[in-house]
mmCIF file with all atom_site columns, C-alpha atoms in Angstrom:
data_model
loop_
_atom_site.group_PDB
_atom_site.id
_atom_site.type_symbol
_atom_site.label_atom_id
_atom_site.label_alt_id
_atom_site.label_comp_id
_atom_site.label_asym_id
_atom_site.label_entity_id
_atom_site.label_seq_id
_atom_site.pdbx_PDB_ins_code
_atom_site.Cartn_x
_atom_site.Cartn_y
_atom_site.Cartn_z
_atom_site.occupancy
_atom_site.B_iso_or_equiv
_atom_site.pdbx_formal_charge
_atom_site.auth_seq_id
_atom_site.auth_comp_id
_atom_site.auth_asym_id
_atom_site.auth_atom_id
_atom_site.pdbx_PDB_model_num
ATOM 1  C CA . MET E 1 1  ? -7.084  -10.483 -29.105 1.00 47.00 ? 1  MET E CA 1
ATOM 2  C CA . ASP E 1 2  ? -3.652  -11.703 -27.974 1.00 53.00 ? 2  ASP E CA 1
ATOM 3  C CA . LEU E 1 3  ? -0.991  -9.018  -27.701 1.00 55.00 ? 3  LEU E CA 1
ATOM 4  C CA . PRO E 1 4  ? 2.675   -9.948  -28.014 1.00 58.00 ? 4  PRO E CA 1
ATOM 5  C CA . VAL E 1 5  ? 4.855   -9.381  -24.951 1.00 58.00 ? 5  VAL E CA 1
ATOM 6  C CA . TRP E 1 6  ? 5.476   -5.649  -24.688 1.00 60.00 ? 6  TRP E CA 1
ATOM 7  C CA . ASP E 1 7  ? 8.758   -4.889  -26.444 1.00 66.00 ? 7  ASP E CA 1
ATOM 8  C CA . GLY E 1 8  ? 9.171   -1.185  -25.713 1.00 68.00 ? 8  GLY E CA 1
ATOM 9  C CA . THR E 1 9  ? 8.132   -0.095  -29.214 1.00 75.00 ? 9  THR E CA 1
ATOM 10 C CA . ARG E 1 10 ? 4.327   -0.160  -29.218 1.00 71.00 ? 10 ARG E CA 1
ATOM 11 C CA . GLU E 1 11 ? 2.161   1.901   -26.902 1.00 76.00 ? 11 GLU E CA 1
ATOM 12 C CA . ARG E 1 12 ? 1.348   0.207   -23.593 1.00 73.00 ? 12 ARG E CA 1
ATOM 13 C CA . SER E 1 13 ? -2.236  -0.849  -22.977 1.00 72.00 ? 13 SER E CA 1
ATOM 14 C CA . PRO E 1 14 ? -4.244  1.467   -20.691 1.00 74.00 ? 14 PRO E CA 1
ATOM 15 C CA . ARG E 1 15 ? -4.672  0.464   -17.040 1.00 77.00 ? 15 ARG E CA 1
ATOM 16 C CA . THR E 1 16 ? -7.669  1.232   -14.823 1.00 82.00 ? 16 THR E CA 1
ATOM 17 C CA . MET E 1 17 ? -6.635  1.422   -11.174 1.00 85.00 ? 17 MET E CA 1
ATOM 18 C CA . LEU E 1 18 ? -9.583  1.302   -8.786  1.00 90.00 ? 18 LEU E CA 1
ATOM 19 C CA . SER E 1 19 ? -7.544  2.068   -5.672  1.00 92.00 ? 19 SER E CA 1
ATOM 20 C CA . THR E 1 20 ? -3.952  2.437   -4.499  1.00 92.00 ? 20 THR E CA 1
ATOM 21 C CA . ILE E 1 21 ? -2.689  2.349   -0.917  1.00 94.00 ? 21 ILE E CA 1
ATOM 22 C CA . ALA E 1 22 ? 0.981   2.970   -0.103  1.00 93.00 ? 22 ALA E CA 1
ATOM 23 C CA . ALA E 1 23 ? 2.710   2.008   3.160   1.00 94.00 ? 23 ALA E CA 1
ATOM 24 C CA . SER E 1 24 ? 6.263   1.570   4.460   1.00 94.00 ? 24 SER E CA 1
ATOM 25 C CA . ALA E 1 25 ? 7.538   -0.735  7.185   1.00 94.00 ? 25 ALA E CA 1
ATOM 26 C CA . GLN E 1 26 ? 11.110  -1.562  8.227   1.00 94.00 ? 26 GLN E CA 1
ATOM 27 C CA . GLY E 1 27 ? 12.582  0.043   5.106   1.00 90.00 ? 27 GLY E CA 1
ATOM 28 C CA . ILE E 1 28 ? 10.261  -1.778  2.677   1.00 90.00 ? 28 ILE E CA 1
ATOM 29 C CA . ASP E 1 29 ? 7.730   0.118   0.571   1.00 91.00 ? 29 ASP E CA 1
ATOM 30 C CA . PHE E 1 30 ? 4.389   -1.537  -0.219  1.00 91.00 ? 30 PHE E CA 1
ATOM 31 C CA . ARG E 1 31 ? 1.709   -0.570  -2.744  1.00 89.00 ? 31 ARG E CA 1
ATOM 32 C CA . PHE E 1 32 ? -1.647  -2.307  -2.656  1.00 90.00 ? 32 PHE E CA 1
ATOM 33 C CA . VAL E 1 33 ? -3.382  -1.755  -5.982  1.00 88.00 ? 33 VAL E CA 1
ATOM 34 C CA . SER E 1 34 ? -6.793  -2.864  -7.246  1.00 89.00 ? 34 SER E CA 1
ATOM 35 C CA . GLU E 1 35 ? -7.156  -2.843  -11.023 1.00 85.00 ? 35 GLU E CA 1
ATOM 36 C CA . GLN E 1 36 ? -9.972  -3.359  -13.495 1.00 81.00 ? 36 GLN E CA 1
ATOM 37 C CA . ILE E 1 37 ? -8.590  -5.857  -16.026 1.00 78.00 ? 37 ILE E CA 1
ATOM 38 C CA . THR E 1 38 ? -11.062 -6.590  -18.807 1.00 78.00 ? 38 THR E CA 1
ATOM 39 C CA . THR E 1 39 ? -8.763  -6.734  -21.850 1.00 76.00 ? 39 THR E CA 1
ATOM 40 C CA . PRO E 1 40 ? -5.183  -7.888  -22.507 1.00 75.00 ? 40 PRO E CA 1
ATOM 41 C CA . THR E 1 41 ? -2.986  -5.732  -20.276 1.00 76.00 ? 41 THR E CA 1
ATOM 42 C CA . ASP E 1 42 ? 0.720   -4.885  -20.240 1.00 74.00 ? 42 ASP E CA 1
ATOM 43 C CA . TRP E 1 43 ? 2.612   -4.507  -17.005 1.00 77.00 ? 43 TRP E CA 1
ATOM 44 C CA . CYS E 1 44 ? 6.151   -3.278  -17.400 1.00 76.00 ? 44 CYS E CA 1
ATOM 45 C CA . PHE E 1 45 ? 8.338   -2.696  -14.358 1.00 76.00 ? 45 PHE E CA 1
ATOM 46 C CA . GLU E 1 46 ? 11.578  -0.802  -14.918 1.00 76.00 ? 46 GLU E CA 1
ATOM 47 C CA . GLU E 1 47 ? 12.634  -0.249  -11.328 1.00 79.00 ? 47 GLU E CA 1
ATOM 48 C CA . ASP E 1 48 ? 15.996  -0.162  -9.569  1.00 82.00 ? 48 ASP E CA 1
ATOM 49 C CA . HIS E 1 49 ? 14.551  -2.424  -6.849  1.00 82.00 ? 49 HIS E CA 1
ATOM 50 C CA . HIS E 1 50 ? 12.695  -5.733  -6.662  1.00 82.00 ? 50 HIS E CA 1
ATOM 51 C CA . VAL E 1 51 ? 9.004   -5.816  -7.575  1.00 82.00 ? 51 VAL E CA 1
ATOM 52 C CA . VAL E 1 52 ? 6.734   -8.598  -6.317  1.00 82.00 ? 52 VAL E CA 1
ATOM 53 C CA . VAL E 1 53 ? 3.229   -8.905  -7.792  1.00 81.00 ? 53 VAL E CA 1
ATOM 54 C CA . VAL E 1 54 ? 0.635   -10.961 -5.920  1.00 79.00 ? 54 VAL E CA 1
ATOM 55 C CA . HIS E 1 55 ? -2.628  -11.786 -7.699  1.00 77.00 ? 55 HIS E CA 1
ATOM 56 C CA . ARG E 1 56 ? -5.314  -12.107 -5.022  1.00 77.00 ? 56 ARG E CA 1
ATOM 57 C CA . GLY E 1 57 ? -8.586  -12.390 -6.879  1.00 77.00 ? 57 GLY E CA 1
ATOM 58 C CA . GLY E 1 58 ? -10.445 -12.424 -10.138 1.00 76.00 ? 58 GLY E CA 1
ATOM 59 C CA . ARG E 1 59 ? -9.858  -14.597 -13.142 1.00 75.00 ? 59 ARG E CA 1
ATOM 60 C CA . LEU E 1 60 ? -6.908  -14.411 -15.498 1.00 74.00 ? 60 LEU E CA 1
ATOM 61 C CA . ARG E 1 61 ? -7.051  -16.965 -18.294 1.00 76.00 ? 61 ARG E CA 1
ATOM 62 C CA . SER E 1 62 ? -3.447  -16.665 -19.415 1.00 76.00 ? 62 SER E CA 1
ATOM 63 C CA . MET E 1 63 ? -0.307  -14.694 -18.771 1.00 77.00 ? 63 MET E CA 1
ATOM 64 C CA . GLU E 1 64 ? 2.934   -14.247 -20.680 1.00 77.00 ? 64 GLU E CA 1
ATOM 65 C CA . VAL E 1 65 ? 5.958   -13.272 -18.605 1.00 76.00 ? 65 VAL E CA 1
ATOM 66 C CA . GLU E 1 66 ? 9.299   -11.989 -19.755 1.00 74.00 ? 66 GLU E CA 1
ATOM 67 C CA . PHE E 1 67 ? 12.183  -11.152 -17.460 1.00 74.00 ? 67 PHE E CA 1
ATOM 68 C CA . GLU E 1 68 ? 15.467  -9.515  -18.339 1.00 73.00 ? 68 GLU E CA 1
ATOM 69 C CA . ARG E 1 69 ? 17.192  -12.244 -16.322 1.00 73.00 ? 69 ARG E CA 1
ATOM 70 C CA . GLY E 1 70 ? 15.117  -15.253 -15.391 1.00 72.00 ? 70 GLY E CA 1
ATOM 71 C CA . PRO E 1 71 ? 12.310  -17.474 -16.645 1.00 73.00 ? 71 PRO E CA 1
ATOM 72 C CA . SER E 1 72 ? 10.078  -16.260 -19.467 1.00 77.00 ? 72 SER E CA 1
ATOM 73 C CA . GLY E 1 73 ? 7.150   -17.677 -21.381 1.00 77.00 ? 73 GLY E CA 1
ATOM 74 C CA . PRO E 1 74 ? 3.519   -18.695 -20.889 1.00 77.00 ? 74 PRO E CA 1
ATOM 75 C CA . HIS E 1 75 ? 2.277   -18.930 -17.326 1.00 73.00 ? 75 HIS E CA 1
ATOM 76 C CA . THR E 1 76 ? -1.028  -20.121 -15.900 1.00 72.00 ? 76 THR E CA 1
ATOM 77 C CA . PRO E 1 77 ? -1.981  -17.583 -13.204 1.00 70.00 ? 77 PRO E CA 1
ATOM 78 C CA . ARG E 1 78 ? -3.430  -18.764 -9.895  1.00 67.00 ? 78 ARG E CA 1
ATOM 79 C CA . VAL E 1 79 ? -5.010  -16.872 -7.038  1.00 62.00 ? 79 VAL E CA 1
#
């Protein structure tokens, strides 16, 4: 089942976080999160600061990205 890019009107898909570790260093906040991703998943970041997501493991077959300002569209994820 392919979900359209989240548009703010439909309910977000549920997320299963296995662990979260927070740390700060030199004025930068870090969160290390492990998630269980078994179905199409929405991530929506509405922050007043930059957010960097690093995919470190597992298999994602496809990803659709949409930025308020910047590139949008299909993306092939890589570890």
